[in-house]
mmCIF file of C-alpha atoms in Angstrom:
data_model
loop_
_atom_site.group_PDB
_atom_site.id
_atom_site.type_symbol
_atom_site.label_atom_id
_atom_site.label_comp_id
_atom_site.label_asym_id
_atom_site.label_seq_id
_atom_site.Cartn_x
_atom_site.Cartn_y
_atom_site.Cartn_z
ATOM 1 C CA MET A 1 31.367 -7.017 -5.706
ATOM 2 C CA LEU A 2 29.817 -10.457 -5.901
ATOM 3 C CA THR A 3 31.143 -12.622 -8.707
ATOM 4 C CA LYS A 4 28.761 -14.344 -11.110
ATOM 5 C CA LEU A 5 29.802 -17.751 -9.769
ATOM 6 C CA ALA A 6 29.087 -16.690 -6.194
ATOM 7 C CA ARG A 7 25.710 -15.276 -7.213
ATOM 8 C CA MET A 8 24.799 -18.493 -9.030
ATOM 9 C CA THR A 9 25.806 -20.573 -6.012
ATOM 10 C CA ALA A 10 23.765 -18.408 -3.679
ATOM 11 C CA ILE A 11 20.760 -18.422 -5.978
ATOM 12 C CA GLY A 12 20.974 -22.177 -6.423
ATOM 13 C CA LEU A 13 20.748 -22.592 -2.665
ATOM 14 C CA LEU A 14 17.802 -20.211 -2.465
ATOM 15 C CA LEU A 15 15.891 -21.981 -5.222
ATOM 16 C CA TRP A 16 16.150 -25.133 -3.140
ATOM 17 C CA LEU A 17 14.161 -23.519 -0.354
ATOM 18 C CA PRO A 18 10.595 -23.644 -1.747
ATOM 19 C CA GLY A 19 10.816 -27.428 -2.030
ATOM 20 C CA THR A 20 11.918 -27.899 1.567
ATOM 21 C CA VAL A 21 9.733 -28.330 4.595
ATOM 22 C CA PRO A 22 10.399 -25.758 7.323
ATOM 23 C CA SER A 23 12.129 -27.509 10.169
ATOM 24 C CA ALA A 24 11.231 -27.237 13.809
ATOM 25 C CA THR A 25 14.596 -25.659 14.656
ATOM 26 C CA ALA A 26 13.068 -22.242 15.191
ATOM 27 C CA GLN A 27 13.062 -21.406 18.872
ATOM 28 C CA SER A 28 9.758 -20.793 20.564
ATOM 29 C CA ALA A 29 9.073 -17.178 21.466
ATOM 30 C CA ALA A 30 6.140 -14.945 22.358
ATOM 31 C CA ASN A 31 4.439 -13.608 19.246
ATOM 32 C CA HIS A 32 4.673 -9.866 19.019
ATOM 33 C CA VAL A 33 4.109 -6.804 16.898
ATOM 34 C CA THR A 34 6.703 -4.147 16.124
ATOM 35 C CA PHE A 35 6.146 -0.652 14.749
ATOM 36 C CA SER A 36 8.754 1.028 12.563
ATOM 37 C CA GLN A 37 9.040 3.706 9.912
ATOM 38 C CA LEU A 38 9.202 2.923 6.236
ATOM 39 C CA LYS A 39 12.367 3.972 4.395
ATOM 40 C CA TYR A 40 11.857 6.248 1.401
ATOM 41 C CA VAL A 41 14.318 5.352 -1.369
ATOM 42 C CA GLY A 42 13.289 7.913 -3.985
ATOM 43 C CA THR A 43 11.283 8.076 -7.196
ATOM 44 C CA THR A 44 11.620 6.250 -10.483
ATOM 45 C CA SER A 45 9.746 5.490 -13.681
ATOM 46 C CA LEU A 46 10.022 3.176 -16.642
ATOM 47 C CA SER A 47 10.446 6.259 -18.814
ATOM 48 C CA SER A 48 13.329 7.656 -16.787
ATOM 49 C CA SER A 49 14.974 5.208 -14.402
ATOM 50 C CA ALA A 50 17.624 7.764 -13.403
ATOM 51 C CA ALA A 51 15.299 10.073 -11.470
ATOM 52 C CA ALA A 52 16.857 11.968 -8.599
ATOM 53 C CA SER A 53 17.092 10.053 -5.350
ATOM 54 C CA VAL A 54 15.534 11.380 -2.149
ATOM 55 C CA SER A 55 17.365 10.618 1.063
ATOM 56 C CA SER A 56 15.749 8.570 3.805
ATOM 57 C CA ALA A 57 13.621 10.715 6.084
ATOM 58 C CA SER A 58 12.672 8.288 8.810
ATOM 59 C CA SER A 59 12.485 9.395 12.417
ATOM 60 C CA ALA A 60 13.633 7.271 15.353
ATOM 61 C CA ASP A 61 12.008 3.857 15.072
ATOM 62 C CA ARG A 62 9.382 2.958 17.643
ATOM 63 C CA PHE A 63 9.472 -0.493 19.160
ATOM 64 C CA ARG A 64 6.353 -1.765 20.879
ATOM 65 C CA ILE A 65 5.345 -5.273 21.846
ATOM 66 C CA ALA A 66 1.820 -6.589 22.219
ATOM 67 C CA PRO A 67 0.356 -10.101 22.543
ATOM 68 C CA LEU A 68 -0.898 -11.752 19.372
ATOM 69 C CA PRO A 69 -4.455 -13.085 19.749
ATOM 70 C CA LYS A 70 -4.928 -16.755 18.930
ATOM 71 C CA ARG A 71 -7.836 -19.136 18.559
ATOM 72 C CA PRO A 72 -7.805 -22.871 19.185
ATOM 73 C CA THR A 73 -6.568 -24.860 16.195
ATOM 74 C CA GLY A 74 -8.458 -27.750 14.630
ATOM 75 C CA ARG A 75 -7.957 -31.435 15.249
ATOM 76 C CA ALA A 76 -5.232 -33.182 13.263
ATOM 77 C CA PRO A 77 -6.480 -35.408 10.423
ATOM 78 C CA THR A 78 -6.281 -39.154 10.514
ATOM 79 C CA ARG A 79 -3.524 -39.645 7.945
ATOM 80 C CA SER A 80 -4.481 -43.192 7.044
ATOM 81 C CA LEU A 81 -7.901 -41.988 5.909
ATOM 82 C CA LEU A 82 -6.610 -39.312 3.525
ATOM 83 C CA THR A 83 -6.273 -40.244 -0.138
ATOM 84 C CA VAL A 84 -5.332 -38.255 -3.220
ATOM 85 C CA PRO A 85 -8.546 -36.726 -4.605
ATOM 86 C CA THR A 86 -9.607 -37.596 -8.156
ATOM 87 C CA PRO A 87 -12.049 -34.857 -9.189
ATOM 88 C CA PRO A 88 -13.822 -35.166 -12.534
ATOM 89 C CA GLY A 89 -12.370 -33.205 -15.425
ATOM 90 C CA ASN A 90 -14.045 -29.933 -16.317
ATOM 91 C CA ARG A 91 -14.197 -28.646 -19.860
ATOM 92 C CA VAL A 92 -12.588 -25.250 -20.345
ATOM 93 C CA VAL A 93 -15.016 -22.867 -22.025
ATOM 94 C CA ASN A 94 -13.952 -19.576 -23.570
ATOM 95 C CA ARG A 95 -16.814 -17.154 -22.989
ATOM 96 C CA GLY A 96 -15.206 -14.115 -24.602
ATOM 97 C CA ALA A 97 -12.386 -12.783 -26.710
ATOM 98 C CA SER A 98 -8.939 -13.940 -25.650
ATOM 99 C CA VAL A 99 -5.485 -12.545 -26.287
ATOM 100 C CA ARG A 100 -2.309 -14.580 -26.314
ATOM 101 C CA PHE A 101 1.151 -13.025 -26.497
ATOM 102 C CA SER A 102 4.691 -13.738 -25.392
ATOM 103 C CA GLY A 103 5.780 -12.096 -22.151
ATOM 104 C CA LEU A 104 9.241 -11.715 -20.687
ATOM 105 C CA ASN A 105 11.724 -14.472 -21.386
ATOM 106 C CA THR A 106 15.235 -15.419 -20.337
ATOM 107 C CA ALA A 107 16.824 -13.419 -23.144
ATOM 108 C CA ASP A 108 14.895 -10.283 -22.106
ATOM 109 C CA SER A 109 16.071 -10.601 -18.522
ATOM 110 C CA ALA A 110 19.662 -11.301 -19.574
ATOM 111 C CA SER A 111 19.714 -8.311 -21.917
ATOM 112 C CA VAL A 112 19.162 -5.860 -19.037
ATOM 113 C CA ASN A 113 21.121 -7.742 -16.370
ATOM 114 C CA SER A 114 24.631 -8.039 -17.844
ATOM 115 C CA ASN A 115 23.742 -11.471 -19.329
ATOM 116 C CA PHE A 116 22.921 -12.790 -15.857
ATOM 117 C CA VAL A 117 19.717 -14.821 -15.456
ATOM 118 C CA VAL A 118 17.852 -16.509 -12.616
ATOM 119 C CA THR A 119 15.767 -19.637 -12.996
ATOM 120 C CA PRO A 120 13.023 -20.451 -12.379
ATOM 121 C CA PRO A 121 11.718 -17.012 -13.408
ATOM 122 C CA ASP A 122 9.321 -16.214 -10.524
ATOM 123 C CA GLN A 123 6.570 -14.055 -11.955
ATOM 124 C CA GLY A 124 4.448 -11.142 -10.859
ATOM 125 C CA LEU A 125 1.540 -10.257 -13.169
ATOM 126 C CA CYS A 126 -1.200 -7.648 -12.892
ATOM 127 C CA VAL A 127 -3.728 -6.113 -15.285
ATOM 128 C CA GLY A 128 -5.779 -2.922 -15.214
ATOM 129 C CA ASN A 129 -6.685 0.339 -16.942
ATOM 130 C CA GLY A 130 -5.743 -1.117 -20.343
ATOM 131 C CA PHE A 131 -2.255 -2.226 -19.277
ATOM 132 C CA VAL A 132 -0.515 -5.485 -18.409
ATOM 133 C CA VAL A 133 2.513 -5.338 -16.089
ATOM 134 C CA GLU A 134 4.811 -8.340 -15.829
ATOM 135 C CA ALA A 135 7.817 -8.788 -13.541
ATOM 136 C CA VAL A 136 10.105 -11.818 -13.467
ATOM 137 C CA ASN A 137 13.552 -12.540 -12.080
ATOM 138 C CA LEU A 138 15.032 -9.990 -12.855
ATOM 139 C CA ALA A 139 13.147 -7.676 -15.250
ATOM 140 C CA LEU A 140 9.910 -5.725 -15.682
ATOM 141 C CA SER A 141 7.857 -4.728 -18.748
ATOM 142 C CA VAL A 142 4.554 -3.011 -19.536
ATOM 143 C CA TYR A 143 2.253 -4.211 -22.333
ATOM 144 C CA SER A 144 -1.093 -3.163 -23.735
ATOM 145 C CA THR A 145 -3.928 -5.641 -23.256
ATOM 146 C CA SER A 146 -3.484 -6.578 -26.917
ATOM 147 C CA GLY A 147 0.085 -7.659 -26.209
ATOM 148 C CA LYS A 148 2.015 -4.693 -27.589
ATOM 149 C CA LEU A 149 5.215 -3.959 -25.642
ATOM 150 C CA LEU A 150 4.901 -0.380 -24.344
ATOM 151 C CA LYS A 151 7.879 -0.095 -21.976
ATOM 152 C CA GLY A 152 10.759 -2.292 -20.980
ATOM 153 C CA PRO A 153 12.254 -4.608 -20.309
ATOM 154 C CA ILE A 154 14.000 -2.825 -17.462
ATOM 155 C CA ALA A 155 16.137 -4.465 -14.790
ATOM 156 C CA LEU A 156 14.347 -4.665 -11.453
ATOM 157 C CA ASN A 157 17.468 -3.345 -9.726
ATOM 158 C CA THR A 158 17.409 -0.294 -11.973
ATOM 159 C CA PHE A 159 13.688 0.149 -11.412
ATOM 160 C CA VAL A 160 14.004 0.293 -7.608
ATOM 161 C CA ARG A 161 17.303 2.222 -7.686
ATOM 162 C CA SER A 162 19.507 -0.552 -6.318
ATOM 163 C CA ASP A 163 22.991 -1.773 -7.300
ATOM 164 C CA PHE A 164 22.825 -5.023 -9.265
ATOM 165 C CA PHE A 165 26.324 -6.095 -8.208
ATOM 166 C CA THR A 166 25.776 -5.785 -4.447
ATOM 167 C CA THR A 167 22.225 -7.120 -4.061
ATOM 168 C CA PHE A 168 20.472 -10.458 -4.491
ATOM 169 C CA PHE A 169 16.912 -10.024 -5.853
ATOM 170 C CA SER A 170 14.150 -12.626 -6.064
ATOM 171 C CA ASP A 171 10.392 -13.204 -6.114
ATOM 172 C CA PRO A 172 8.772 -10.090 -7.649
ATOM 173 C CA ARG A 173 5.039 -9.512 -7.216
ATOM 174 C CA CYS A 174 2.635 -7.026 -8.790
ATOM 175 C CA TYR A 175 -0.865 -5.702 -8.003
ATOM 176 C CA PHE A 176 -3.239 -3.147 -9.590
ATOM 177 C CA ASP A 177 -5.638 -1.510 -7.144
ATOM 178 C CA ILE A 178 -8.916 -0.827 -8.927
ATOM 179 C CA PRO A 179 -10.462 1.697 -6.467
ATOM 180 C CA THR A 180 -7.380 3.949 -6.380
ATOM 181 C CA GLN A 181 -6.053 3.127 -9.888
ATOM 182 C CA ARG A 182 -2.516 2.619 -8.602
ATOM 183 C CA TRP A 183 0.141 -0.043 -9.334
ATOM 184 C CA PHE A 184 2.210 -1.847 -6.698
ATOM 185 C CA VAL A 185 5.379 -3.833 -7.446
ATOM 186 C CA SER A 186 7.375 -5.641 -4.756
ATOM 187 C CA VAL A 187 10.639 -7.577 -4.881
ATOM 188 C CA ALA A 188 12.765 -9.259 -2.205
ATOM 189 C CA ASN A 189 16.419 -8.399 -1.662
ATOM 190 C CA VAL A 190 17.862 -11.466 0.078
ATOM 191 C CA VAL A 191 21.005 -9.628 1.120
ATOM 192 C CA ASP A 192 22.901 -6.423 0.459
ATOM 193 C CA PHE A 193 26.485 -7.636 0.311
ATOM 194 C CA ASN A 194 27.796 -4.233 1.403
ATOM 195 C CA THR A 195 25.765 -4.088 4.609
ATOM 196 C CA GLY A 196 24.824 -7.731 5.274
ATOM 197 C CA ARG A 197 21.173 -6.689 5.668
ATOM 198 C CA SER A 198 18.011 -7.751 3.833
ATOM 199 C CA ASN A 199 14.858 -5.934 2.806
ATOM 200 C CA PHE A 200 12.028 -5.853 0.329
ATOM 201 C CA PHE A 201 11.337 -2.980 -2.033
ATOM 202 C CA LEU A 202 7.828 -1.684 -2.733
ATOM 203 C CA ALA A 203 7.171 0.553 -5.741
ATOM 204 C CA VAL A 204 3.880 2.510 -5.796
ATOM 205 C CA SER A 205 2.771 4.314 -8.951
ATOM 206 C CA GLN A 206 1.864 7.990 -8.745
ATOM 207 C CA THR A 207 -0.739 7.727 -11.512
ATOM 208 C CA SER A 208 -2.919 5.103 -13.180
ATOM 209 C CA ASP A 209 -0.327 4.714 -15.937
ATOM 210 C CA PRO A 210 2.304 2.075 -15.002
ATOM 211 C CA ARG A 211 4.781 3.731 -17.384
ATOM 212 C CA GLY A 212 4.879 6.855 -15.223
ATOM 213 C CA ALA A 213 6.511 7.806 -11.939
ATOM 214 C CA TYR A 214 6.658 5.620 -8.817
ATOM 215 C CA PHE A 215 7.469 6.154 -5.160
ATOM 216 C CA ILE A 216 10.073 3.604 -4.026
ATOM 217 C CA TYR A 217 10.050 2.337 -0.435
ATOM 218 C CA SER A 218 12.095 -0.221 1.477
ATOM 219 C CA VAL A 219 11.306 -2.359 4.533
ATOM 220 C CA ASP A 220 14.118 -3.914 6.583
ATOM 221 C CA THR A 221 13.643 -7.695 7.049
ATOM 222 C CA THR A 222 16.984 -8.473 8.766
ATOM 223 C CA ASP A 223 15.402 -9.012 12.215
ATOM 224 C CA ASP A 224 18.692 -9.075 14.120
ATOM 225 C CA GLY A 225 17.620 -6.634 16.813
ATOM 226 C CA THR A 226 19.094 -3.565 15.106
ATOM 227 C CA GLY A 227 17.549 -0.879 12.934
ATOM 228 C CA GLY A 228 14.239 -1.183 14.767
ATOM 229 C CA THR A 229 13.816 -4.862 13.865
ATOM 230 C CA PRO A 230 13.041 -7.667 16.353
ATOM 231 C CA SER A 231 15.812 -10.020 17.462
ATOM 232 C CA ASN A 232 14.989 -13.455 16.035
ATOM 233 C CA PRO A 233 17.014 -16.695 16.267
ATOM 234 C CA GLY A 234 19.646 -17.279 13.602
ATOM 235 C CA CYS A 235 19.425 -13.750 12.217
ATOM 236 C CA PRO A 236 20.443 -11.663 10.293
ATOM 237 C CA CYS A 237 17.612 -13.089 8.186
ATOM 238 C CA PHE A 238 15.742 -12.502 4.931
ATOM 239 C CA GLY A 239 12.086 -12.708 3.867
ATOM 240 C CA ASP A 240 11.665 -15.514 1.341
ATOM 241 C CA GLN A 241 8.788 -15.730 -1.163
ATOM 242 C CA PRO A 242 6.994 -12.460 -0.278
ATOM 243 C CA LEU A 243 3.252 -12.624 -1.012
ATOM 244 C CA LEU A 244 1.295 -9.454 -1.837
ATOM 245 C CA GLY A 245 -2.319 -8.521 -1.082
ATOM 246 C CA ALA A 246 -4.557 -5.578 -0.222
ATOM 247 C CA ASP A 247 -7.842 -4.467 1.305
ATOM 248 C CA LYS A 248 -9.527 -1.055 1.320
ATOM 249 C CA ASN A 249 -7.076 0.350 3.856
ATOM 250 C CA GLY A 250 -3.737 -1.383 3.495
ATOM 251 C CA ILE A 251 -1.096 -3.210 1.517
ATOM 252 C CA TYR A 252 0.071 -6.519 3.051
ATOM 253 C CA ILE A 253 3.231 -8.495 2.394
ATOM 254 C CA SER A 254 3.834 -11.896 3.980
ATOM 255 C CA THR A 255 7.265 -13.564 3.954
ATOM 256 C CA ASN A 256 8.901 -16.742 5.255
ATOM 257 C CA GLU A 257 11.946 -15.914 7.374
ATOM 258 C CA PHE A 258 15.252 -17.789 6.947
ATOM 259 C CA ASN A 259 18.793 -17.025 8.072
ATOM 260 C CA ILE A 260 20.923 -15.194 5.491
ATOM 261 C CA SER A 261 23.865 -17.493 6.238
ATOM 262 C CA LEU A 262 21.824 -20.305 4.659
ATOM 263 C CA ILE A 263 22.785 -19.083 1.186
ATOM 264 C CA PHE A 264 26.440 -19.570 2.144
ATOM 265 C CA GLY A 265 25.926 -23.179 3.251
ATOM 266 C CA ASP A 266 24.941 -22.908 6.917
ATOM 267 C CA PRO A 267 22.073 -25.049 8.283
ATOM 268 C CA ALA A 268 18.632 -23.569 7.762
ATOM 269 C CA VAL A 269 16.873 -21.693 10.557
ATOM 270 C CA PHE A 270 13.190 -21.052 9.880
ATOM 271 C CA ASN A 271 11.447 -18.409 11.980
ATOM 272 C CA GLY A 272 7.973 -18.714 10.510
ATOM 273 C CA ALA A 273 5.848 -16.204 8.637
ATOM 274 C CA GLN A 274 6.287 -12.454 8.947
ATOM 275 C CA ILE A 275 3.460 -10.088 7.974
ATOM 276 C CA TYR A 276 3.953 -6.421 7.116
ATOM 277 C CA ALA A 277 0.890 -4.138 7.029
ATOM 278 C CA ILE A 278 1.168 -0.628 5.553
ATOM 279 C CA SER A 279 -1.371 2.121 4.883
ATOM 280 C CA LYS A 280 -2.356 2.120 1.210
ATOM 281 C CA THR A 281 -3.475 5.767 1.301
ATOM 282 C CA LEU A 282 -0.211 7.062 2.742
ATOM 283 C CA LEU A 283 1.879 4.969 0.352
ATOM 284 C CA GLU A 284 0.034 6.479 -2.597
ATOM 285 C CA GLN A 285 0.585 9.976 -1.213
ATOM 286 C CA GLY A 286 4.336 9.476 -0.976
ATOM 287 C CA THR A 287 4.194 9.718 2.817
ATOM 288 C CA LEU A 288 6.131 7.517 5.254
ATOM 289 C CA PRO A 289 3.494 5.435 7.070
ATOM 290 C CA THR A 290 4.142 3.255 10.073
ATOM 291 C CA VAL A 291 4.910 -0.365 9.194
ATOM 292 C CA VAL A 292 3.153 -2.903 11.425
ATOM 293 C CA HIS A 293 5.193 -6.110 11.566
ATOM 294 C CA PHE A 294 3.490 -9.252 12.886
ATOM 295 C CA ASN A 295 6.237 -11.689 13.853
ATOM 296 C CA LEU A 296 4.670 -15.175 13.859
ATOM 297 C CA MET A 297 7.815 -16.940 15.062
ATOM 298 C CA GLY A 298 6.769 -19.756 17.386
ATOM 299 C CA ASN A 299 3.116 -19.536 16.333
ATOM 300 C CA SER A 300 2.259 -23.213 15.979
ATOM 301 C CA LEU A 301 -0.533 -24.387 13.710
ATOM 302 C CA ALA A 302 -1.267 -27.950 14.764
ATOM 303 C CA GLU A 303 1.948 -29.800 13.782
ATOM 304 C CA GLY A 304 4.042 -26.944 12.364
ATOM 305 C CA THR A 305 4.987 -23.273 12.374
ATOM 306 C CA ALA A 306 2.777 -20.888 10.411
ATOM 307 C CA ALA A 307 4.221 -20.256 6.950
ATOM 308 C CA SER A 308 3.300 -18.820 3.533
ATOM 309 C CA LEU A 309 0.267 -16.747 4.534
ATOM 310 C CA GLN A 310 -1.362 -15.595 1.294
ATOM 311 C CA PRO A 311 -3.020 -12.178 1.753
ATOM 312 C CA ALA A 312 -6.390 -11.678 0.108
ATOM 313 C CA THR A 313 -6.927 -9.128 -2.647
ATOM 314 C CA SER A 314 -10.214 -7.546 -1.603
ATOM 315 C CA PRO A 315 -10.048 -3.752 -2.112
ATOM 316 C CA ASN A 316 -13.838 -3.331 -2.190
ATOM 317 C CA PHE A 317 -14.680 -5.603 0.729
ATOM 318 C CA GLU A 318 -16.773 -4.019 3.499
ATOM 319 C CA ASP A 319 -16.490 -5.852 6.793
ATOM 320 C CA SER A 320 -19.229 -6.047 9.405
ATOM 321 C CA GLY A 321 -17.062 -4.801 12.280
ATOM 322 C CA GLU A 322 -17.851 -1.309 13.565
ATOM 323 C CA ASP A 323 -16.275 0.950 16.175
ATOM 324 C CA SER A 324 -18.033 3.218 18.677
ATOM 325 C CA GLU A 325 -18.630 5.774 15.939
ATOM 326 C CA ARG A 326 -20.140 3.052 13.731
ATOM 327 C CA ARG A 327 -17.420 3.244 11.090
ATOM 328 C CA ARG A 328 -16.359 0.223 9.122
ATOM 329 C CA THR A 329 -13.107 -0.764 10.749
ATOM 330 C CA GLY A 330 -11.622 -2.981 8.031
ATOM 331 C CA VAL A 331 -10.380 -6.567 7.914
ATOM 332 C CA GLU A 332 -7.760 -8.347 5.801
ATOM 333 C CA TYR A 333 -7.899 -12.136 5.411
ATOM 334 C CA PHE A 334 -5.071 -14.604 4.829
ATOM 335 C CA LEU A 335 -4.947 -18.348 4.086
ATOM 336 C CA SER A 336 -2.184 -20.820 4.892
ATOM 337 C CA SER A 337 -1.602 -24.537 4.429
ATOM 338 C CA LEU A 338 -1.274 -27.160 7.167
ATOM 339 C CA ASP A 339 0.469 -29.711 4.963
ATOM 340 C CA PHE A 340 3.832 -29.358 6.730
ATOM 341 C CA THR A 341 5.228 -32.762 5.745
ATOM 342 C CA ALA A 342 4.555 -32.651 1.982
ATOM 343 C CA THR A 343 2.036 -35.493 2.284
ATOM 344 C CA LEU A 344 -1.689 -34.748 2.428
ATOM 345 C CA ASP A 345 -3.998 -32.707 4.640
ATOM 346 C CA ASN A 346 -7.645 -31.663 4.839
ATOM 347 C CA ARG A 347 -7.360 -28.462 6.893
ATOM 348 C CA ILE A 348 -6.466 -24.864 6.127
ATOM 349 C CA ALA A 349 -5.838 -21.906 8.421
ATOM 350 C CA VAL A 350 -7.898 -18.759 7.931
ATOM 351 C CA TRP A 351 -6.420 -15.572 9.396
ATOM 352 C CA ALA A 352 -8.095 -12.221 10.035
ATOM 353 C CA MET A 353 -6.298 -8.937 10.659
ATOM 354 C CA THR A 354 -8.834 -6.519 12.093
ATOM 355 C CA ASN A 355 -9.128 -2.735 12.475
ATOM 356 C CA THR A 356 -7.101 -2.074 9.340
ATOM 357 C CA ILE A 357 -8.588 1.424 9.147
ATOM 358 C CA SER A 358 -6.101 2.352 11.887
ATOM 359 C CA LEU A 359 -3.175 1.901 9.465
ATOM 360 C CA ARG A 360 -3.526 5.591 8.624
ATOM 361 C CA GLN A 361 -2.543 6.481 12.194
ATOM 362 C CA SER A 362 1.009 6.930 13.468
ATOM 363 C CA ALA A 363 0.460 4.055 15.909
ATOM 364 C CA PRO A 364 -2.011 1.610 14.286
ATOM 365 C CA SER A 365 -4.019 -0.727 16.507
ATOM 366 C CA LEU A 366 -4.365 -4.093 14.758
ATOM 367 C CA ALA A 367 -5.188 -7.596 15.937
ATOM 368 C CA LEU A 368 -4.471 -10.901 14.234
ATOM 369 C CA ALA A 369 -6.334 -14.136 14.915
ATOM 370 C CA HIS A 370 -6.770 -17.444 13.128
ATOM 371 C CA VAL A 371 -8.989 -20.489 13.010
ATOM 372 C CA VAL A 372 -8.340 -23.897 11.418
ATOM 373 C CA ILE A 373 -11.175 -25.250 9.270
ATOM 374 C CA GLN A 374 -11.808 -28.436 7.298
ATOM 375 C CA SER A 375 -11.123 -28.462 3.563
ATOM 376 C CA GLU A 376 -10.882 -30.846 0.640
ATOM 377 C CA VAL A 377 -7.849 -33.101 0.669
ATOM 378 C CA TYR A 378 -4.804 -31.428 -0.884
ATOM 379 C CA GLY A 379 -1.032 -31.876 -1.077
ATOM 380 C CA GLN A 380 2.053 -31.169 -3.113
ATOM 381 C CA PRO A 381 2.097 -32.765 -6.580
ATOM 382 C CA PRO A 382 4.645 -35.488 -7.326
ATOM 383 C CA ALA A 383 7.835 -34.774 -9.253
ATOM 384 C CA ALA A 384 7.356 -34.596 -13.023
ATOM 385 C CA THR A 385 9.665 -36.365 -15.443
ATOM 386 C CA GLN A 386 11.547 -33.958 -17.689
ATOM 387 C CA LYS A 387 10.427 -34.560 -21.270
ATOM 388 C CA ALA A 388 13.037 -35.252 -23.933
ATOM 389 C CA GLY A 389 13.823 -32.322 -26.187
ATOM 390 C CA PRO A 390 16.042 -29.273 -26.615
ATOM 391 C CA ASN A 391 17.110 -27.526 -23.423
ATOM 392 C CA PRO A 392 19.575 -24.818 -24.474
ATOM 393 C CA LEU A 393 19.647 -23.043 -21.111
ATOM 394 C CA GLY A 394 20.231 -26.252 -19.168
ATOM 395 C CA ALA A 395 22.814 -27.455 -21.655
ATOM 396 C CA SER A 396 24.690 -24.166 -21.353
ATOM 397 C CA LEU A 397 25.080 -24.721 -17.606
ATOM 398 C CA ASP A 398 25.581 -28.479 -17.312
ATOM 399 C CA PRO A 399 25.362 -31.563 -19.558
ATOM 400 C CA PRO A 400 21.901 -33.185 -19.443
ATOM 401 C CA GLN A 401 21.605 -36.042 -16.998
ATOM 402 C CA PRO A 402 19.790 -39.323 -17.835
ATOM 403 C CA GLU A 403 16.308 -39.723 -16.382
ATOM 404 C CA GLU A 404 16.502 -36.249 -14.933
ATOM 405 C CA THR A 405 13.390 -35.121 -13.069
ATOM 406 C CA LEU A 406 12.104 -31.669 -12.470
ATOM 407 C CA ALA A 407 10.601 -30.828 -9.061
ATOM 408 C CA THR A 408 7.280 -29.078 -9.211
ATOM 409 C CA GLY A 409 7.343 -27.378 -5.810
#
């Protein structure tokens, strides 16, 4: 069992990660794709979180390697010519009725997590079919669109049928798929302290009502060469800051891979972005689809390793690609930054994963390519000075420091 102090220390180290710049310590390796089976955890619901568990029914994992297509990257910007943009202010206009209500707060999360809280409270938020679903570290609730609390809060560990005292959760995300009227909730488990492995959980609703039953799945992100995962430097590893998206055919989760030992004080090893593509149809049916894992370790974008690929949310998009039978073959897009040094840049990387219709097959055939294009100048904002005023949570942990600043990363 992990003590509260140990959990706070580990979480404090993890919260430092988003403000760091991935180092170049990751070893270069050929990009590759691995195929593995999803793990079925069981079913759950916000109405009855103690639903019977279903044992894992995965067959022997398949392991296949294929080259990852690449396109030439763009030319590096001339740093001396880049300046912070000063766009004109735009007036905010309310063109319809608006609703404002309080969502989950620290007290809500503490009330369902043995008075344990995590800050900052990373949020997942999605809206559809007359409902609002919010997930934060470490709780989940369902509201009406008028702000009435319908269900929750419930601990995320309880929701995905995982032991609070032996896991380390972070970074929930949420998505409502309009065409299929289904809800998707993901959350990262940095490490299971019983097994030393990491994963992310994916909950998929069985109806259009987010208060009802969900299928719960798990994807192994340890990448230490066991359990059907690739063998990456510095691993066992975990997938930090998972990002969630979807197209007509699939659900896509992108993570940034770091060594698990980092949370215990070891030097950071960054293995780049990892993309997981899974059939949306099979997930919604409660079937175990093949997980396609694009391992972007060593994939250099100009001056740095590819990181934080944000998947698009485009469930109604029809691509122009066609196969020999003239069927739409499907494409999912991603965007990623090229500001690796927390200065300024005027380029972004656009990624395309093609033939996503094949995700329904037992051995999907996908390709991933990217191109670097020019953009407006962008960069990380400067640190903001903490305003004077009451700070009960901070005061409960440590006396306020003079001229304390709050990073905005």
